[in-house]
Tab-separated table of C-alpha atoms in Angstrom:
chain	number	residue	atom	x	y	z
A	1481	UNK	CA	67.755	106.917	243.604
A	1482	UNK	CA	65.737	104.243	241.870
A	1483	UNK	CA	65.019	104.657	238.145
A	1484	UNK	CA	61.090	105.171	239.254
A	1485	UNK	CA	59.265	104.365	236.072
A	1486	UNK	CA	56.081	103.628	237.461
A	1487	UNK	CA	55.353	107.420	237.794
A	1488	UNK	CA	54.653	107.483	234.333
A	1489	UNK	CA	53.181	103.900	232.824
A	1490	UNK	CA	55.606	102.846	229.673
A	1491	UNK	CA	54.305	101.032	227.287
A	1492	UNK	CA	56.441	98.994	224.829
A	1493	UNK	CA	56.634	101.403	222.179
A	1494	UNK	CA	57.457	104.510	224.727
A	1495	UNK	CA	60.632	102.612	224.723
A	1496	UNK	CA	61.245	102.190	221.300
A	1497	UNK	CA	61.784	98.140	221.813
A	1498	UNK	CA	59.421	95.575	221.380
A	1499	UNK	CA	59.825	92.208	222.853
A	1500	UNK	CA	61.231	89.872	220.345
A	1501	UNK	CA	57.867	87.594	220.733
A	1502	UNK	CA	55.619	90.589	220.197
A	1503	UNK	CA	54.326	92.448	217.127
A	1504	UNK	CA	53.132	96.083	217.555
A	1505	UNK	CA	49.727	95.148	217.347
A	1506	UNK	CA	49.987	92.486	220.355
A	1507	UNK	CA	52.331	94.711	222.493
A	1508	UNK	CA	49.179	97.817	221.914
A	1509	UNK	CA	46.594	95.249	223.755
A	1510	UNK	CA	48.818	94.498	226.394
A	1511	UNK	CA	48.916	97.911	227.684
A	1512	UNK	CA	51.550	99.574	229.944
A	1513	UNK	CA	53.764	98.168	232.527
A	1514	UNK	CA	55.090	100.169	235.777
A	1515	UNK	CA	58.499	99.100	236.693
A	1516	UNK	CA	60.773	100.369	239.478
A	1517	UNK	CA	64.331	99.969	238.589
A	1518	UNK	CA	67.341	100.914	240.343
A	1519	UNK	CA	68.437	101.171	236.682
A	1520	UNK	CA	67.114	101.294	232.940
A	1521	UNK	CA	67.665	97.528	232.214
A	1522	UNK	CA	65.662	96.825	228.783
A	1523	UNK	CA	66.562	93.194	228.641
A	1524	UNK	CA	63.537	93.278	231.370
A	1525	UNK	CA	61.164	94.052	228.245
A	1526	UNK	CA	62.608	90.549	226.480
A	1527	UNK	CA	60.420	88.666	229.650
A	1528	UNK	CA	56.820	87.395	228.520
A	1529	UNK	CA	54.810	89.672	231.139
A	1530	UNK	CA	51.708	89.077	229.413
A	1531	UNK	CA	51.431	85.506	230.972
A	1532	UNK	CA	51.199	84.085	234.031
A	1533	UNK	CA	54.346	83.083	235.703
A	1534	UNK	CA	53.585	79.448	236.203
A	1535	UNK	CA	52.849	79.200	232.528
A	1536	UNK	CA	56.233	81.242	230.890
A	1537	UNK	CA	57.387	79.267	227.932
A	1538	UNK	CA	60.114	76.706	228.519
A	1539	UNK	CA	62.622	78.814	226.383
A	1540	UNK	CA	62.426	82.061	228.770
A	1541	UNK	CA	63.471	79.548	231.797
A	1542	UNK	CA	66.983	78.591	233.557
A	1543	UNK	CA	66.713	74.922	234.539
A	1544	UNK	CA	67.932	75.579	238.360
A	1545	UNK	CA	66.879	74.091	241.693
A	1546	UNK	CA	64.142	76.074	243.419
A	1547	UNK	CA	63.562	76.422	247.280
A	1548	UNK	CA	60.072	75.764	248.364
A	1549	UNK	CA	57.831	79.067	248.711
A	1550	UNK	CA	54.365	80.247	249.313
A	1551	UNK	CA	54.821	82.465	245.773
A	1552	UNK	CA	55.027	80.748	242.523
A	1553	UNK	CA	58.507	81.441	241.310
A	1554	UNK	CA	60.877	80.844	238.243
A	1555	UNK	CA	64.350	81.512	236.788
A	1556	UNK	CA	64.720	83.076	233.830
A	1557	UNK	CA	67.300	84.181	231.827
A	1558	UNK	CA	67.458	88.477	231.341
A	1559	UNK	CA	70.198	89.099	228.772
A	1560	UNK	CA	73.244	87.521	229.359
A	1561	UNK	CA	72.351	86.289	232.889
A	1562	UNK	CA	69.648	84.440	235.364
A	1563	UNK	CA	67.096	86.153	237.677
A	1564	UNK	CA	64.472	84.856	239.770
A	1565	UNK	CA	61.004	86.345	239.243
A	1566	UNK	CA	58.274	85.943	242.062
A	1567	UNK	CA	54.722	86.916	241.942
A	1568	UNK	CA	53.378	88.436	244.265
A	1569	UNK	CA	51.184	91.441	245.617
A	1570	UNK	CA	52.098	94.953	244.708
A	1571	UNK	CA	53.038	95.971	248.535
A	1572	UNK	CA	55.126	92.969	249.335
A	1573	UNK	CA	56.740	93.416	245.996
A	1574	UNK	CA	57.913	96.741	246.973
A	1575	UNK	CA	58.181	96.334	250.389
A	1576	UNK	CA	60.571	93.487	249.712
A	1577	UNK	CA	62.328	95.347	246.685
A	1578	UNK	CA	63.327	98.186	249.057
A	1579	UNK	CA	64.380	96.024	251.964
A	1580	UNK	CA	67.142	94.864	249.932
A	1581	UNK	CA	68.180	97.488	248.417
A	1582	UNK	CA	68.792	98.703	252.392
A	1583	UNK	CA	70.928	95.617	253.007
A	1584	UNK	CA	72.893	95.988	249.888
A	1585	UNK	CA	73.742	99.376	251.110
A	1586	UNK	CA	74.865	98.166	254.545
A	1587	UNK	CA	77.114	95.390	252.554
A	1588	UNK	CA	74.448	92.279	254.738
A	1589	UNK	CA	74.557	89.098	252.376
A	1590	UNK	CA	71.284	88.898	250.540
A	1591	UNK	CA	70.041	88.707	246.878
A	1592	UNK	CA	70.320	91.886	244.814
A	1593	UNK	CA	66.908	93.827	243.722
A	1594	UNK	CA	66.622	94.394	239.822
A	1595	UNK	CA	63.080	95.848	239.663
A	1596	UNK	CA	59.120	95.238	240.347
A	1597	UNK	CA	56.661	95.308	237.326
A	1598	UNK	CA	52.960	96.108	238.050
A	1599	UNK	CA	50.124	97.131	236.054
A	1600	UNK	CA	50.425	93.130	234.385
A	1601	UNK	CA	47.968	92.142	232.098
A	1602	UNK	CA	47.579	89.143	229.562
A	1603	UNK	CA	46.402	89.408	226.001
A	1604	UNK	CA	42.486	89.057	226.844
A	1605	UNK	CA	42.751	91.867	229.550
A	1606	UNK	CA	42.778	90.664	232.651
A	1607	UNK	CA	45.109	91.255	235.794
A	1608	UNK	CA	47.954	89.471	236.268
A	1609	UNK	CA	50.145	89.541	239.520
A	1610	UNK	CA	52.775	91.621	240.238
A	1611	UNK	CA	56.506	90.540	240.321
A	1612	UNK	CA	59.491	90.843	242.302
A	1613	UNK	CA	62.525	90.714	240.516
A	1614	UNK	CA	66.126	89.611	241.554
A	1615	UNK	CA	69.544	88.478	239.889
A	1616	UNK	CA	70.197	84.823	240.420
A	1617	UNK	CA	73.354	84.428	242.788
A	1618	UNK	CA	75.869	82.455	240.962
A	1619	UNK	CA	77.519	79.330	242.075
A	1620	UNK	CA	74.773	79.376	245.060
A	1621	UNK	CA	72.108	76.350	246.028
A	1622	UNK	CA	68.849	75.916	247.907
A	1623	UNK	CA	69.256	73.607	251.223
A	1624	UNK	CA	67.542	71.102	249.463
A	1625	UNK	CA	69.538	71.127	247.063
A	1626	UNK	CA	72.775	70.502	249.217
A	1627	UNK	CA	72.449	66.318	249.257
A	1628	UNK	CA	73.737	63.602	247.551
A	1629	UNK	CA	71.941	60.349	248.030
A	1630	UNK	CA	71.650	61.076	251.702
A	1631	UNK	CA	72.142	64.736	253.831
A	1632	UNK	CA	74.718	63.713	256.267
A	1633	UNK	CA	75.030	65.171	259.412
A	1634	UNK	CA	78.369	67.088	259.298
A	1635	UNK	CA	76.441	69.002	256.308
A	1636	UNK	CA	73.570	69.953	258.338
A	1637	UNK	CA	76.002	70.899	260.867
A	1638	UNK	CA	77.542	73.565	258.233
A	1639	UNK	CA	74.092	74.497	256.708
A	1640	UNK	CA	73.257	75.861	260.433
A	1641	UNK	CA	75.949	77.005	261.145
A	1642	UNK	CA	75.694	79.165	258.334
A	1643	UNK	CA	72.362	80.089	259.175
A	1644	UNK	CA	73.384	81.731	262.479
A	1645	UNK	CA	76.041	83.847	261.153
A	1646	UNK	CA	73.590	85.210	258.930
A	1647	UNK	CA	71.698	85.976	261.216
A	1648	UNK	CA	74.056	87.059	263.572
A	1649	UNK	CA	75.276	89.677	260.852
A	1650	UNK	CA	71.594	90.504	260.080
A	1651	UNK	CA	70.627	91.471	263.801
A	1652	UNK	CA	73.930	93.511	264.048
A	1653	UNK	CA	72.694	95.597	261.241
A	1654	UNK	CA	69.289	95.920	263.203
A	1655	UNK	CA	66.860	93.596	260.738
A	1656	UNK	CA	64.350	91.760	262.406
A	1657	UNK	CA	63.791	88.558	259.415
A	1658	UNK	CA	60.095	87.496	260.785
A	1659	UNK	CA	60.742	84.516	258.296
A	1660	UNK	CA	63.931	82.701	259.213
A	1661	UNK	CA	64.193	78.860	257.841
A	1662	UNK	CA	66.669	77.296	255.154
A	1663	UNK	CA	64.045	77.892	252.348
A	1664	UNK	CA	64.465	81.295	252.801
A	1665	UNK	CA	68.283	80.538	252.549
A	1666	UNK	CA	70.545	80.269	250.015
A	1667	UNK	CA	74.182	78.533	250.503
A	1668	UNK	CA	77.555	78.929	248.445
A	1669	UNK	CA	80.055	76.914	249.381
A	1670	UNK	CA	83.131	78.518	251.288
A	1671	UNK	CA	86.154	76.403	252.034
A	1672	UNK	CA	84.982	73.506	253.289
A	1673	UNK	CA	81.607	75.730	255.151
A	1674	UNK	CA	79.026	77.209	253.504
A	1675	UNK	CA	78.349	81.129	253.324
A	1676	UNK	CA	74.610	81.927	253.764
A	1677	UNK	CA	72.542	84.596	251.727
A	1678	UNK	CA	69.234	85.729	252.522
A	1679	UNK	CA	67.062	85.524	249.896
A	1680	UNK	CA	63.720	86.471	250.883
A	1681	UNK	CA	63.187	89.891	252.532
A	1682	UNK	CA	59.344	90.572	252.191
A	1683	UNK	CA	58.416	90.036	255.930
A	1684	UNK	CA	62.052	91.905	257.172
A	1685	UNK	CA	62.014	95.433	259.229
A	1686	UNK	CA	64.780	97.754	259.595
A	1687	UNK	CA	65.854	99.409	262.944
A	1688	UNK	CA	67.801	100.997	264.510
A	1689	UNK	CA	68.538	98.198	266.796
A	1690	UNK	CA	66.999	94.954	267.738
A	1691	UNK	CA	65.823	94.440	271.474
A	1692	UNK	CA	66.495	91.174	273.069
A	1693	UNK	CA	62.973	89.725	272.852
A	1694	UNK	CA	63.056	90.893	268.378
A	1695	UNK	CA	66.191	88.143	268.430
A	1696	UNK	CA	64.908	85.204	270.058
A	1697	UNK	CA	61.804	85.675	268.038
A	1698	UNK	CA	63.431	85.401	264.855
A	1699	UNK	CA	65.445	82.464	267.006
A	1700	UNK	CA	62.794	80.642	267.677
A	1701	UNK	CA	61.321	80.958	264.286
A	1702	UNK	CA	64.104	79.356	262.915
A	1703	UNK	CA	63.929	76.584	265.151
A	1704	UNK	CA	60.268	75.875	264.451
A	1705	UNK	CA	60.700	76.063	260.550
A	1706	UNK	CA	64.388	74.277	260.201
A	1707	UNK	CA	63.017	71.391	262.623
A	1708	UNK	CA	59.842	71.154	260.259
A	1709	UNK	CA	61.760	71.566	256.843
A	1710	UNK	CA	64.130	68.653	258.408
A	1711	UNK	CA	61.755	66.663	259.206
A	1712	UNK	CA	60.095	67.109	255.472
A	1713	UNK	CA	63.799	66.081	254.177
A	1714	UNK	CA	63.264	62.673	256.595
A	1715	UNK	CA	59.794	61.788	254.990
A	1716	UNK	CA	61.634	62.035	251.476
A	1717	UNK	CA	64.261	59.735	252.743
A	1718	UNK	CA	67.057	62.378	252.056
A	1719	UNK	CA	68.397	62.863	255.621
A	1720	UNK	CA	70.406	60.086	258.042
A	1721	UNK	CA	67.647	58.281	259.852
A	1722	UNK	CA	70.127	58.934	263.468
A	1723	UNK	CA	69.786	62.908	262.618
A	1724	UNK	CA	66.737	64.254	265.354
A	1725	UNK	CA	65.413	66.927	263.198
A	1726	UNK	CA	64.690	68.885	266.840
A	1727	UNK	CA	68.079	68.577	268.194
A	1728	UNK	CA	69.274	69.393	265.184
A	1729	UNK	CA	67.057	72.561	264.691
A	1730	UNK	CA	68.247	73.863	268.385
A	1731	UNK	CA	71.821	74.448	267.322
A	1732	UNK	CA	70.532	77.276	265.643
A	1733	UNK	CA	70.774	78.566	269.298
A	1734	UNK	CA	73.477	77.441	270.577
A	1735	UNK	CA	75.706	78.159	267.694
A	1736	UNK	CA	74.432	81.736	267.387
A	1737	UNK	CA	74.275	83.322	271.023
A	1738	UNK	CA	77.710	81.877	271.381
A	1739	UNK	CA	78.708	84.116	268.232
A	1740	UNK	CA	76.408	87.019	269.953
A	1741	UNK	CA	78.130	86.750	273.052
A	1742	UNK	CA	82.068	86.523	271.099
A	1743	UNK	CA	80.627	89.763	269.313
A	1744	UNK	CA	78.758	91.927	272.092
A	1745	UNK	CA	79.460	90.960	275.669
A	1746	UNK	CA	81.232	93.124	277.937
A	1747	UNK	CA	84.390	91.500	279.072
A	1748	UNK	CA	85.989	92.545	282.536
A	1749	UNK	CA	89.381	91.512	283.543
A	1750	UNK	CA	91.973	92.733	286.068
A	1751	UNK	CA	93.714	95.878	285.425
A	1752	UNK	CA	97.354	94.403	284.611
A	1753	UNK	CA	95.754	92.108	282.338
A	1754	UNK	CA	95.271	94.373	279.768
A	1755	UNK	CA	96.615	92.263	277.031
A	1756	UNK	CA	93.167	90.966	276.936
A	1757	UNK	CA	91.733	93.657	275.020
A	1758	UNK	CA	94.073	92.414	271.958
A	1759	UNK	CA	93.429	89.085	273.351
A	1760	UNK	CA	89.507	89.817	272.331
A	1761	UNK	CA	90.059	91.539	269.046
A	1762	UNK	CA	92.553	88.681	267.777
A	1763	UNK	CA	89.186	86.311	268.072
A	1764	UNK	CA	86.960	88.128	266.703
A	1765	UNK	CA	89.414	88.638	263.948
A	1766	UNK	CA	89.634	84.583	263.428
A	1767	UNK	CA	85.549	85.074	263.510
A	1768	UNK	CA	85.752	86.753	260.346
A	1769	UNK	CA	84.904	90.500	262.145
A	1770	UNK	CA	86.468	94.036	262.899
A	1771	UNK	CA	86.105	95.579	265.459
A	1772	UNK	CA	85.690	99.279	264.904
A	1773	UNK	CA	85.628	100.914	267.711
A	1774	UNK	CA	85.533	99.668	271.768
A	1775	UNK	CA	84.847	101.139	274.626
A	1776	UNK	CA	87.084	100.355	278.013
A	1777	UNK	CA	85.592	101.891	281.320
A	1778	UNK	CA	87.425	101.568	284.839
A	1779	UNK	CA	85.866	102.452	288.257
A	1780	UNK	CA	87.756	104.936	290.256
A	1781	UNK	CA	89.287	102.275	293.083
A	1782	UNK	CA	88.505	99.508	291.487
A	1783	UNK	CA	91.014	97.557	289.443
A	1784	UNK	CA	88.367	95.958	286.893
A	1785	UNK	CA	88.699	96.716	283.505
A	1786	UNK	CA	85.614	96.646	281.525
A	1787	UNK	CA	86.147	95.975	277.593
A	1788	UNK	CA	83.003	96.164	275.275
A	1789	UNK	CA	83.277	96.218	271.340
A	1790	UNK	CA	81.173	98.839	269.645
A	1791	UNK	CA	81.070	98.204	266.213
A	1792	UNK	CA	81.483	94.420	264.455
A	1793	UNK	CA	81.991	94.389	260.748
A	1794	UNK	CA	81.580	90.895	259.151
A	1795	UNK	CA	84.278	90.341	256.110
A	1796	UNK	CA	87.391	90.639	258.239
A	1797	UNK	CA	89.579	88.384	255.833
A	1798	UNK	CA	87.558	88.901	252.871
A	1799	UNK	CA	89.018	92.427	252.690
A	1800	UNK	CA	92.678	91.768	253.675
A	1801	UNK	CA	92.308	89.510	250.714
A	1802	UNK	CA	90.833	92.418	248.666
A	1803	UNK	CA	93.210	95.172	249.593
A	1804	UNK	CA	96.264	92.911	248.549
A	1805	UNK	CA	95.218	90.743	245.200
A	1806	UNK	CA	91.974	92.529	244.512
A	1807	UNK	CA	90.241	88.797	244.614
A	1808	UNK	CA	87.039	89.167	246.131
A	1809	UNK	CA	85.462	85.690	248.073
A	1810	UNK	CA	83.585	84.000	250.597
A	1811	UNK	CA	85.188	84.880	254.370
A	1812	UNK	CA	86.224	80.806	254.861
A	1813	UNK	CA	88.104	80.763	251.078
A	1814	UNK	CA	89.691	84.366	252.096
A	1815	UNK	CA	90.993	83.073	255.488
A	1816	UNK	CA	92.348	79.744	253.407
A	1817	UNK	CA	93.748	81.473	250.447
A	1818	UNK	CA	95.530	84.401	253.055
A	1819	UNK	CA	97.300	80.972	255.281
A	1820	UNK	CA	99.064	80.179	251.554
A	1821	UNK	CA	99.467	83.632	250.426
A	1822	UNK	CA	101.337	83.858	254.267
A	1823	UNK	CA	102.997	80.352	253.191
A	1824	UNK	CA	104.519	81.626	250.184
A	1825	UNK	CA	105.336	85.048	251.181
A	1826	UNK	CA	107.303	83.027	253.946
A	1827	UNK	CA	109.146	80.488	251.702
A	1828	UNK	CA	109.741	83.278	249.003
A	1829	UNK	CA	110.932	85.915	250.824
A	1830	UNK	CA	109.576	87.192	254.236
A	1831	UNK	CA	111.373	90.121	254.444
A	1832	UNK	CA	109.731	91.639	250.613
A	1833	UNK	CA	106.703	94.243	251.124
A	1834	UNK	CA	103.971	92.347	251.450
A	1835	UNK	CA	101.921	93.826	248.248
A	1836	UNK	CA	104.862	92.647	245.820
A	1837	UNK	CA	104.789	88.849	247.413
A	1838	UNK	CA	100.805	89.198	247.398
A	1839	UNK	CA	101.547	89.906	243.186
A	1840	UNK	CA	103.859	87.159	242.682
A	1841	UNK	CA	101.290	84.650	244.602
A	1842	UNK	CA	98.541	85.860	242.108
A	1843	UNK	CA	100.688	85.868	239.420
A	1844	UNK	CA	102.377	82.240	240.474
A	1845	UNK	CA	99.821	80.488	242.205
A	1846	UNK	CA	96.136	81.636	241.566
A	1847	UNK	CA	96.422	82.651	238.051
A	1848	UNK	CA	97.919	79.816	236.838
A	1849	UNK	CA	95.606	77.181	238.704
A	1850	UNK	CA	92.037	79.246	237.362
A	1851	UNK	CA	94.008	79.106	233.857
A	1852	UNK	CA	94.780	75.020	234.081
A	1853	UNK	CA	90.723	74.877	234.144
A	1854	UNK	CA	89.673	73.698	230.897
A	1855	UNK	CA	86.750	75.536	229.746
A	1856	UNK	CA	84.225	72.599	229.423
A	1857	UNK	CA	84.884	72.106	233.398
A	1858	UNK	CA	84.864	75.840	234.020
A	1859	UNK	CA	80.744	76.164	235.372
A	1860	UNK	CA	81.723	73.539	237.942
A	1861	UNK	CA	82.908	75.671	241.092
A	1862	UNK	CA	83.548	79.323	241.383
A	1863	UNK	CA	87.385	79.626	241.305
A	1864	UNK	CA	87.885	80.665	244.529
A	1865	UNK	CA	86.470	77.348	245.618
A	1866	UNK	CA	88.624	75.580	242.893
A	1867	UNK	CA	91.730	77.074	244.408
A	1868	UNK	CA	91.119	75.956	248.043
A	1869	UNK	CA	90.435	72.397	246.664
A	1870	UNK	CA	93.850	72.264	244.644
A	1871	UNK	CA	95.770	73.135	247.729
A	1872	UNK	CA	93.565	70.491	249.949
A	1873	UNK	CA	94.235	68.112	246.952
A	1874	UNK	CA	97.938	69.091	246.384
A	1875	UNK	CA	98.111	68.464	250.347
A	1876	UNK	CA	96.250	65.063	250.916
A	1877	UNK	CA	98.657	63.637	247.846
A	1878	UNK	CA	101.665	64.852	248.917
A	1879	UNK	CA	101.187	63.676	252.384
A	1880	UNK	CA	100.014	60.163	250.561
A	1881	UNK	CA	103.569	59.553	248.143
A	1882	UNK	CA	105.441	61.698	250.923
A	1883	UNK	CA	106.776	63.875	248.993
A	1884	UNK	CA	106.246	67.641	247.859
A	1885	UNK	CA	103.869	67.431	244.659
A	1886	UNK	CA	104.679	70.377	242.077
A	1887	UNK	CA	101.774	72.779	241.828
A	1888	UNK	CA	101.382	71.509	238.332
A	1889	UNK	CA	100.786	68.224	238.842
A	1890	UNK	CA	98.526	68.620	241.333
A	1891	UNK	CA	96.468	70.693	239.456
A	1892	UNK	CA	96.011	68.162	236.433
A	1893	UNK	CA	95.252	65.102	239.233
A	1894	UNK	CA	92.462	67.533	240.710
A	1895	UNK	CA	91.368	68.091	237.648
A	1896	UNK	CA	90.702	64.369	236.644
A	1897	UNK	CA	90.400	63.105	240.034
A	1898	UNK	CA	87.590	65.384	241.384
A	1899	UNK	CA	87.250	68.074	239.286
A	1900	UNK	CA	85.459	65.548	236.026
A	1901	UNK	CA	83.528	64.597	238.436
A	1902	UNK	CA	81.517	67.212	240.126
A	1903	UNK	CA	78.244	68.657	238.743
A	1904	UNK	CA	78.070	71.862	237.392
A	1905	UNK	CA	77.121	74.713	240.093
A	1906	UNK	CA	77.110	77.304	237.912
A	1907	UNK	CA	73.901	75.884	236.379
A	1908	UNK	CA	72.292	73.032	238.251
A	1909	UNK	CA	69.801	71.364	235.673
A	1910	UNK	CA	66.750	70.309	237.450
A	1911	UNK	CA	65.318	66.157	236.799
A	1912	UNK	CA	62.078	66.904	235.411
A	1913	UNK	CA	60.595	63.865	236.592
A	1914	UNK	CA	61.396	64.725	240.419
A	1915	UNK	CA	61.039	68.521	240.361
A	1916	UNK	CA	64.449	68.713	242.296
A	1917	UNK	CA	68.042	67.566	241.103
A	1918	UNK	CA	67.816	64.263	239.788
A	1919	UNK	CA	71.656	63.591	240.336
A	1920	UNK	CA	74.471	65.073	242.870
A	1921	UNK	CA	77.294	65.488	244.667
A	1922	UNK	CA	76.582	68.978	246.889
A	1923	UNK	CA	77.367	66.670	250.273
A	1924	UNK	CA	80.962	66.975	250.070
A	1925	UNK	CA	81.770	69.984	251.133
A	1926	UNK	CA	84.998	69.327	253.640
């Protein structure tokens, strides 16, 4: 249950903290705040909620790349990490607030909830809007901010890709979006993809299951708002004058009803062709889903077999991964880190217990490539993403001098090869003359 502190308005001094920036006698004419928390976080109280959002001082801010919205809305750093903070109206502040804390409960890939805080006011009395808070996702970038000099194609590719699984994985759970479009998106890279978050929930519904006509809505939706948002990118000169922003937008379609129909679709098949029910499950294991539960029905006479899955769960190789090194990562850098983990446990031994091999290839291989990171270079990729690279790198080199580079020295050429030479994800610093990232490298993902 939420901490709901809005039944009772706190004020400041109820909690026995004052913001730094405040005395006692400026904190008693701001009045009372009402915040809904899923938990007591006083850093919140640190935050200048006596002014206006688009006017926070420059010391309460995180310099990261913001997607475009209708709200005005900021980073800001909350104790020892980032949230986003959107104004907004009371309702959609809730509304929005609760919504994710649904799909955090149903494990759907969104932005976590920290708290809303009404009842705003500045120092001369007046009403100031309430705000939506949520934790900054780490390592993760707005579309736009997924360029270099130029958005090439095979990156949009990825980008919608992306966008289809999440919605794919968001319909399964039974939420109608209302609001699809990349702005609304935010992407982390995964092994060469990208893994798509939902980051704006305030026009998103709940059922218990979507109808037909609910999912090409949303579809088409998307397709509207990605083609215009493309076409946006074109006018700034940021997109490959051969990509047709239309075309382009449509693959949102094609890309996820051929993931609907993988996931859903009744198969039938002859009755001694029953290996096709393993058949089915083996792909939509390589999709990145379990299947849960299935249904087979035969016809008395008949010899059709008809095979339906009943329950999809997206993170198929993200918790294999889990269960055997306790590493938790994107589905793409599970599935890539499992083929070495497989690699080793095959060179080392295949006939040890799979846990014990699992050890030795954390203790062997991942450890010691996440230690080799110098700390100065540490902010540039999650390390899940830096230990997919190292084995591309270790891969493309040794297939270059034709030989079998040592782990070591692959490491240290990644490292000043590629590594030096990447921006920092971890904490993108915005070009204040452009509003967006002045410099980059995102486009290389693959």
């Amino acid at each position: 249950m939420d901490a709901d502190w809005h039944n009772e308005p706190t004020d400041y001094r109820q909690l026995g903290k004052l913001p730094r920036s405040q005395g006692p006698m400026e904190a008693a004419r701001l009045g009372p705040l009402s915040i809904t928390s899923a938990s007591v976080d006083e850093d919140l109280l640190e935050l200048p909620w006596h002014i206006a959002l688009e006017e926070w001082p420059v010391q309460n801010l995180a310099a990261l790349p913001r997607g475009i919205s209708r709200h005005v809305v900021r980073f800001a750093h909350m104790g020892g990490s980032v949230v986003a903070v959107k104004e907004t109206t009371e309702h959609v502040a809730r509304h929005e607030y609760h919504m994710l804390r649904k799909l955090q409960r149903l494990n759907a890939p969104c932005v976590e909830p920290v708290a809303v805080i009404a009842g705003r006011r500045n120092a001369a009395g007046e009403e100031l809007k309430p705000a939506l808070v949520t934790r900054h996702l780490r390592f993760s970038m707005p579309y736009r901010a997924v360029f270099s000099q130029t958005l090439r194609r095979a990156t949009l590719t990825r980008l919608i890709d992306a966008q289809a699984l999440l919605l794919v994985r968001l319909h399964l759970l039974g939420f109608y979006w209302g609001d699809v479009s990349l702005s609304n998106t935010l992407f982390r890279r995964d092994a060469g993809a990208f893994a798509a978050y939902l980051v704006d929930a305030e026009t998103g519904e709940l059922y218990p299951e979507l109808s037909t006509g609910q999912r090409e809505y949303d579809l088409e939706i998307g397709r509207v708002n990605i083609a215009g948002e493309l076409m946006d990118l074109m006018a700034g000169g940021v997109v490959e004058e051969t990509v047709d922003p239309v075309a382009t937008s449509e693959r949102i379609f094609n890309s996820y009803r051929n993931l609907w129909a993988e996931l859903t679709e009744m198969e039938s098949f002859e009755f001694g062709q029953r290996w096709r029910v393993n058949a089915r499950i083996r792909r939509l294991n390589e999709l990145g889903f379990d299947v849960e539960e299935y249904s087979i029905k035969t016809a008395p006479g008949e010899s059709l077999v008809q095979l339906q899955p009943k329950v999809v769960d997206a993170g198929h190789h993200q918790r294999r991964l889990l269960r055997l090194t306790g590493i938790d990562v994107q589905e793409n850098q599970a599935r890539r880190l499992l083929n070495d983990l497989d690699a080793y446990r095959a060179d080392t031994g295949p006939q040890q217990d799979e846990q014990i091999s699992a050890h030795n290839w954390v203790k062997h291989l991942f450890e010691p490539i996440v230690k080799a990171i110098p700390r100065e270079l540490s902010g540039k990729l999650e390390p899940a993403e830096v230990v997919h690279q190292v084995l591309e790198h270790r891969w493309y080199i040794s297939e270059a001098q034709h030989r079998n580079v040592p782990l070591a020295e692959a490491v240290q050429a990644y490292i000043d090869d590629v590594l030096r030479h990447r921006r920092d994800e971890a904490a993108i610093v915005l070009d204040p003359g452009s509003g967006g990232p002045g410099l980059a490298d995102y486009d290389d993902a693959g």
